[in-house]
Amino acid sequence: MNDVYYMKLALDLAKSTKGQTSPNPMVGSVVVKNGAIVGVGAHLKAGEGHAEVQALKMAGEKAVGSTIYVTLEPCSHYGKTPPCADLIIEKGCKRVVVATKDSNPDVSGRGIAKLKEAGLEVEFGICQEEANELNEVFFHFMKNQIPYVTLKSATTLDGKTATVTRKSKWITGSDAREDVHRYRHEHDAILVGIGTVLADNPSLTTRLPNGGKNPIRVVLDRSLRISIETKLIQDQEAPTWILTTEQASKAKQTELEQLGVNVFRLQDDSVESALALLGTKGITSLFVEGGAEVNGSFLKARAVNQVITYLAPKLFGGKEAPTAIGGVGFHEVEEALELEIKEVTTIGTDIKIVSRVKGS
Ligand SMILES: Nc1c(/N=C/[C@@H](O)[C@H](O)[C@H](O)COP(=O)(O)O)[nH]c(=O)[nH]c1=O
């Protein structure tokens, strides 16, 4: 088999850990000796062994004279675990095939340099595009120190998120709604506006048949209008953070904090301030599930990296019926947020469109 075959196996191993490794990247590794796979591994959780460590452990003595495939440049600095580049040298690998470079300034290029200095053969860039796309959240966060933002909407074919009487259960089918829960599992945090909380009293937890990780639940609520009776406050299912402003009452803040809610007072109610705060708290990926006003503010701030749209084969009509993105909107066509459609699939009876914001 050729290098691409083994690198694709390593990428599949990395992909299988989606949602588990934050704030670390997803990494997979395969060790091959005389055409036989002798070790495989993936980084499963931040603080635990890196993919190369797992694969080399499985390879044991067979690592000597082997080729090791890894989807991200082996680390060369002492993080929570010793450097993988040193381990690869110590275990006697002959050749290292690397898909892409880490954008982290602590690492980029040093791991490969260390391997070359030790006399190993190094091949770089096999399946690089796929490896970069796999860790776009990690690279984005490393570069910008703010979360990678995915905006999700679920609408009827005529673009409504509810009827004129605000009924919305359900627009999309159970397959599409389950897909949304997979995104919740994969994200560090989910964000809604106080309007959605008051209208839907949502749980914002991850309910998947095989279980899943709950994201941190973030509410934008500039004057702390949230009621302490809401599920987000009462259910204790997952952390709830409220981003508010100086206009909010201190007494209400104390009342919420006594119920275990984290309340952050920002200097304003801008999206930029919210993202900066979440970045300082290590939130690398943010799933924005609306409603229309919050979606509108993220659009206006051009603070979106990916858009997930679910379209249901239904028509609600009604000029007063709410649409996915409200807010002030753009005046000129040229101001539109330009997207690149990456994927169009049917999911149950609905259509799912994944698009990336150009240049993000
Ligand atoms: N109405 C619909 C949605 N509605 C999305 C939000 O308006 C809801 O408040 C949120 O999903 C509720 O979260 P929960 O309590 O954790 O279930 N989203 C969807 O994908 N399809 C829909 O048909």
Coordinates of C-alpha atoms and ligand atoms in Angstrom, one line a residue:
M1 CA 0.0 0.0 0.0
N2 CA 1.2 3.6 -0.6
D3 CA 1.6 6.6 1.8
V4 CA -1.9 8.0 1.0
Y5 CA -3.5 4.7 2.0
Y6 CA -2.0 4.7 5.5
M7 CA -2.4 8.5 5.9
K8 CA -6.1 8.2 5.1
L9 CA -6.3 5.5 7.8
A10 CA -4.6 7.8 10.3
L11 CA -7.0 10.6 9.3
D12 CA -10.0 8.3 9.9
L13 CA -8.6 7.5 13.3
A14 CA -8.3 11.2 14.0
K15 CA -11.8 12.0 12.8
S16 CA -13.3 9.3 15.1
T17 CA -12.3 11.4 18.1
K18 CA -14.3 14.5 17.0
G19 CA -15.6 16.3 20.1
Q20 CA -13.2 14.6 22.5
T21 CA -9.9 16.3 22.3
S22 CA -10.6 20.1 22.7
P23 CA -8.7 22.3 23.2
N24 CA -6.2 19.9 21.5
P25 CA -6.3 19.0 17.8
M26 CA -7.6 15.6 16.6
V27 CA -4.6 13.5 15.6
G28 CA -4.2 9.9 14.2
S29 CA -1.1 7.8 13.7
V30 CA -0.3 4.5 12.0
V31 CA 3.0 2.5 12.2
V32 CA 3.9 0.3 9.3
K33 CA 6.8 -2.3 9.1
N34 CA 7.5 -4.4 6.0
G35 CA 4.1 -3.6 4.6
A36 CA 2.2 -4.6 7.7
I37 CA 0.4 -2.3 10.1
V38 CA 2.0 -2.9 13.5
G39 CA 0.5 0.0 15.5
V40 CA -2.4 2.5 15.3
G41 CA -3.4 5.3 17.6
A42 CA -5.4 8.5 18.1
H43 CA -5.2 11.3 20.7
L44 CA -8.3 10.6 22.7
K45 CA -8.4 13.4 25.3
A46 CA -6.4 16.5 26.2
G47 CA -3.7 15.6 28.7
E48 CA -3.6 11.9 27.6
G49 CA -1.1 10.2 25.3
H50 CA -0.7 11.7 21.8
A51 CA -1.5 9.6 18.8
E52 CA 2.1 8.7 18.1
V53 CA 2.6 7.5 21.7
Q54 CA -0.5 5.2 21.4
A55 CA 0.6 3.8 18.0
L56 CA 4.3 3.2 19.1
K57 CA 3.1 1.5 22.3
M58 CA 1.1 -0.9 20.2
A59 CA 4.1 -1.4 17.8
G60 CA 6.5 -2.3 20.6
E61 CA 9.8 -3.7 19.1
K62 CA 8.3 -3.6 15.6
A63 CA 8.7 0.2 15.7
V64 CA 12.4 -0.3 14.9
G65 CA 13.0 0.4 11.2
S66 CA 9.3 1.2 10.7
T67 CA 7.5 4.1 9.0
I68 CA 5.2 6.1 11.2
Y69 CA 2.3 8.1 9.6
V70 CA 0.9 11.0 11.6
T71 CA -1.8 13.5 10.6
L72 CA -0.1 16.5 12.4
E73 CA 3.6 17.3 12.8
P74 CA 4.9 15.5 15.9
C75 CA 5.2 17.9 18.9
S76 CA 8.7 18.9 19.9
H77 CA 7.9 20.8 23.1
Y78 CA 7.1 19.6 26.6
G79 CA 3.4 20.1 27.0
K80 CA 1.4 17.9 29.3
T81 CA 3.3 14.9 27.8
P82 CA 6.9 14.5 26.6
P83 CA 7.7 15.4 22.9
C84 CA 6.6 12.9 20.4
A85 CA 9.5 13.7 18.0
D86 CA 12.0 12.5 20.7
L87 CA 9.9 9.3 21.2
I88 CA 9.8 8.6 17.4
I89 CA 13.6 8.9 17.4
E90 CA 14.1 6.8 20.5
K91 CA 11.8 4.0 19.2
G92 CA 14.0 3.6 16.1
C93 CA 11.5 4.6 13.4
K94 CA 13.2 4.9 10.0
R95 CA 10.8 7.1 8.2
V96 CA 8.1 9.7 9.2
V97 CA 5.2 10.8 7.0
V98 CA 3.4 13.9 8.1
A99 CA 0.2 15.3 6.7
T100 CA 0.3 18.9 7.9
K101 CA 2.1 21.4 10.1
D102 CA 0.9 22.6 13.4
S103 CA 0.1 26.3 13.3
N104 CA 1.1 26.6 17.0
P105 CA 4.2 28.9 17.1
D106 CA 5.7 26.6 19.8
V107 CA 5.8 23.7 17.4
S108 CA 5.6 24.6 13.7
G109 CA 8.5 23.1 11.9
R110 CA 10.5 22.2 15.0
G111 CA 9.3 18.6 15.2
I112 CA 10.2 18.0 11.6
A113 CA 13.6 19.7 12.0
K114 CA 14.4 17.5 15.0
L115 CA 13.5 14.3 13.1
K116 CA 15.7 15.3 10.1
E117 CA 18.6 16.2 12.4
A118 CA 18.4 12.7 13.9
G119 CA 18.8 11.3 10.4
L120 CA 15.2 10.1 9.8
E121 CA 13.6 10.3 6.4
V122 CA 10.7 12.8 6.5
E123 CA 7.9 13.1 4.0
F124 CA 5.6 16.1 4.4
G125 CA 2.2 17.1 2.9
I126 CA 0.5 13.8 2.2
C127 CA -3.3 14.5 2.4
Q128 CA -2.4 18.0 3.7
E129 CA -5.7 19.6 2.6
E130 CA -7.8 17.0 4.4
A131 CA -5.7 17.2 7.5
N132 CA -6.0 21.0 7.6
E133 CA -9.8 20.9 7.2
L134 CA -10.0 18.3 10.0
N135 CA -8.4 20.7 12.5
E136 CA -9.7 24.0 11.2
V137 CA -11.2 24.8 14.6
F138 CA -7.8 24.2 16.4
F139 CA -5.9 26.2 13.8
H140 CA -8.4 29.0 13.9
F141 CA -8.3 29.2 17.7
M142 CA -4.5 29.1 17.8
K143 CA -4.4 32.0 15.3
N144 CA -7.2 34.2 16.6
Q145 CA -7.7 33.2 20.3
I146 CA -11.5 33.4 19.7
P147 CA -13.9 30.4 19.1
Y148 CA -14.5 29.0 15.6
V149 CA -18.2 30.0 15.1
T150 CA -20.8 27.7 13.4
L151 CA -24.2 29.3 12.8
K152 CA -27.0 26.8 12.6
S153 CA -30.5 27.4 11.3
A154 CA -33.5 25.1 10.6
T155 CA -36.2 26.6 8.4
T156 CA -39.1 25.7 6.2
L157 CA -38.4 25.9 2.4
D158 CA -39.8 29.5 2.6
G159 CA -37.2 30.4 5.2
K160 CA -39.3 30.4 8.4
T161 CA -38.2 29.3 11.8
A162 CA -41.7 29.4 13.2
T163 CA -45.3 30.1 12.2
V164 CA -46.8 33.6 12.6
T165 CA -48.1 32.3 16.0
R166 CA -44.5 31.3 16.9
K167 CA -45.1 27.5 16.7
S168 CA -42.0 25.6 15.7
K169 CA -42.2 22.1 16.9
W170 CA -41.1 20.6 14.7
I171 CA -39.9 22.0 11.5
T172 CA -37.2 19.5 10.7
G173 CA -37.5 15.8 11.2
S174 CA -35.9 13.6 13.9
D175 CA -32.8 12.7 11.7
A176 CA -31.9 16.3 11.2
R177 CA -32.5 17.1 14.8
E178 CA -30.3 14.2 15.9
D179 CA -27.6 15.6 13.5
V180 CA -27.8 18.9 15.4
H181 CA -27.2 17.0 18.7
R182 CA -24.0 15.6 17.1
Y183 CA -22.8 19.2 16.6
R184 CA -23.7 20.0 20.2
H185 CA -21.5 17.0 21.3
E186 CA -18.6 18.3 19.1
H187 CA -18.7 21.9 20.3
D188 CA -17.2 23.3 23.4
A189 CA -20.1 25.7 23.8
I190 CA -23.6 26.5 22.4
L191 CA -24.9 30.0 22.3
V192 CA -28.5 31.4 22.2
G193 CA -30.0 34.8 22.9
I194 CA -32.4 35.6 25.7
G195 CA -35.2 35.8 23.2
T196 CA -34.8 32.1 22.4
V197 CA -34.7 31.3 26.1
L198 CA -37.9 33.2 26.8
A199 CA -39.6 31.8 23.8
D200 CA -38.5 28.1 23.9
N201 CA -37.1 27.5 27.4
P202 CA -34.5 25.2 25.7
S203 CA -32.3 22.6 27.4
L204 CA -29.5 22.9 24.9
T205 CA -28.1 19.6 26.1
T206 CA -26.8 16.8 23.9
R207 CA -29.4 14.0 23.6
L208 CA -27.9 11.3 21.3
P209 CA -28.9 7.6 21.4
N210 CA -25.4 6.6 22.5
G211 CA -25.0 9.7 24.8
G212 CA -22.7 12.6 24.2
K213 CA -20.9 15.5 25.8
N214 CA -23.0 18.5 26.8
P215 CA -21.6 21.8 25.5
I216 CA -21.3 24.8 27.9
R217 CA -24.6 26.7 27.5
V218 CA -24.0 30.4 26.8
V219 CA -26.8 33.0 26.9
L220 CA -26.5 36.6 25.7
D221 CA -28.7 38.5 28.1
R222 CA -27.6 42.2 28.3
S223 CA -30.0 43.0 31.2
L224 CA -30.4 39.6 32.9
R225 CA -34.0 39.1 31.9
I226 CA -33.6 35.4 32.3
S227 CA -36.0 33.8 34.8
I228 CA -34.5 31.5 37.4
E229 CA -37.2 29.1 36.6
T230 CA -35.8 28.2 33.2
K231 CA -34.3 24.8 32.4
L232 CA -30.9 26.3 31.8
I233 CA -30.8 27.5 35.4
Q234 CA -32.7 24.7 37.1
D235 CA -31.7 21.4 35.3
Q236 CA -28.1 21.3 36.4
E237 CA -27.4 19.2 33.3
A238 CA -24.5 21.3 32.0
P239 CA -22.8 24.5 32.9
T240 CA -24.7 27.7 32.0
W241 CA -22.8 31.0 31.4
I242 CA -24.6 34.3 31.0
L243 CA -22.9 37.1 29.2
T244 CA -24.4 40.4 30.4
T245 CA -23.5 44.1 30.6
E246 CA -23.2 46.8 33.3
Q247 CA -26.9 47.6 33.0
A248 CA -27.8 44.3 34.7
S249 CA -28.7 44.3 38.4
K250 CA -26.1 43.0 40.8
A251 CA -28.8 41.4 43.0
K252 CA -30.0 39.3 40.0
Q253 CA -26.4 38.4 39.2
T254 CA -25.9 37.2 42.8
E255 CA -29.1 35.2 42.7
L256 CA -28.0 33.5 39.6
E257 CA -24.5 32.8 40.8
Q258 CA -26.0 31.2 44.0
L259 CA -27.7 28.8 41.6
G260 CA -24.4 27.8 40.1
V261 CA -24.6 30.1 37.0
N262 CA -21.5 31.9 35.8
V263 CA -22.3 35.5 35.0
F264 CA -19.8 37.6 33.1
R265 CA -20.3 41.4 32.9
L266 CA -18.9 42.7 29.6
Q267 CA -18.2 46.3 28.8
D268 CA -20.7 46.1 26.0
D269 CA -23.2 43.7 24.3
S270 CA -21.1 43.3 21.1
V271 CA -20.4 40.0 19.5
E272 CA -16.7 40.9 19.5
S273 CA -16.7 41.2 23.3
A274 CA -18.6 38.0 23.8
L275 CA -16.1 36.1 21.5
A276 CA -13.1 37.6 23.2
L277 CA -14.4 36.6 26.7
L278 CA -15.1 33.0 25.5
G279 CA -11.7 32.8 23.9
T280 CA -10.0 33.7 27.3
K281 CA -12.1 30.9 28.8
G282 CA -10.6 28.4 26.3
I283 CA -13.8 28.0 24.2
T284 CA -12.4 26.9 20.8
S285 CA -15.7 26.1 19.1
L286 CA -19.0 27.8 19.4
F287 CA -22.4 26.6 18.0
V288 CA -24.8 29.5 17.6
E289 CA -28.3 28.2 17.6
G290 CA -30.1 31.5 17.4
G291 CA -32.6 33.0 17.5
A292 CA -32.9 35.5 14.8
E293 CA -31.6 38.5 16.7
V294 CA -28.5 36.8 17.8
N295 CA -27.9 35.3 14.4
G296 CA -28.4 38.8 13.0
S297 CA -25.8 40.2 15.3
F298 CA -23.2 37.5 14.4
L299 CA -23.9 38.1 10.8
K300 CA -23.5 41.9 11.1
A301 CA -20.2 41.4 13.0
R302 CA -19.2 39.0 10.2
A303 CA -18.2 36.7 13.2
V304 CA -19.2 33.4 11.5
N305 CA -16.9 30.8 10.1
Q306 CA -19.3 28.0 9.1
V307 CA -23.1 27.9 8.4
I308 CA -25.2 24.7 8.8
T309 CA -28.6 25.1 7.2
Y310 CA -31.4 22.5 7.5
L311 CA -34.3 23.0 5.0
A312 CA -37.6 21.2 5.7
P313 CA -40.1 20.5 2.9
K314 CA -42.7 22.7 4.5
L315 CA -44.2 26.1 3.7
F316 CA -45.4 28.3 6.5
G317 CA -45.9 31.6 4.7
G318 CA -46.9 34.7 6.7
K319 CA -44.9 37.9 6.4
E320 CA -44.8 38.2 10.2
A321 CA -43.4 34.6 10.5
P322 CA -39.8 34.8 11.9
T323 CA -36.8 33.9 9.6
A324 CA -33.4 32.5 10.5
I325 CA -31.5 35.8 10.6
G326 CA -33.0 39.0 11.9
G327 CA -31.2 42.0 13.2
V328 CA -30.5 45.1 11.1
G329 CA -29.1 43.2 8.1
F330 CA -27.0 44.6 5.2
H331 CA -28.2 47.4 2.9
E332 CA -26.1 46.6 -0.2
V333 CA -25.7 43.3 -2.0
E334 CA -22.0 43.8 -2.0
E335 CA -22.0 43.6 1.8
A336 CA -23.4 40.1 1.8
L337 CA -21.5 37.5 3.8
E338 CA -20.2 35.3 1.0
L339 CA -20.3 31.6 1.5
E340 CA -18.7 28.6 -0.2
I341 CA -21.1 25.6 -0.2
K342 CA -19.1 22.5 0.9
E343 CA -21.8 19.9 1.2
V344 CA -25.5 19.4 0.2
T345 CA -27.1 16.2 1.5
T346 CA -30.5 14.9 2.3
I347 CA -31.0 13.9 5.9
G348 CA -34.3 12.2 6.6
T349 CA -36.8 14.2 4.6
D350 CA -34.8 17.4 5.0
I351 CA -31.9 19.0 3.1
K352 CA -28.7 19.8 5.0
I353 CA -26.3 22.5 3.6
V354 CA -22.8 23.0 5.0
S355 CA -21.1 26.2 3.9
R356 CA -17.9 28.0 4.9
V357 CA -17.5 31.7 5.0
K358 CA -15.1 32.7 2.3
G359 CA -11.7 33.6 3.7
S360 CA -12.5 32.3 7.2
Ligands
LIG1 N1 -37.8 24.1 15.9 C1 -36.6 23.5 15.5 C2 -35.4 23.9 16.1 N2 -35.4 24.9 17.0 C3 -34.3 25.3 17.6 C4 -34.4 26.2 18.8 O1 -35.3 27.2 18.5 C5 -34.9 25.5 20.0 O2 -35.0 26.4 21.1 C6 -33.8 24.5 20.5 O3 -33.5 23.6 19.6 C7 -34.4 23.8 21.7 O4 -33.3 23.1 22.3 P1 -33.7 21.8 23.2 O5 -34.6 22.2 24.2 O6 -32.3 21.3 23.7 O7 -34.3 20.8 22.3 N3 -34.2 23.4 15.6 C8 -34.2 22.4 14.7 O8 -33.1 21.9 14.3 N4 -35.4 21.9 14.1 C9 -36.6 22.5 14.5 O9 -37.6 22.0 14.0

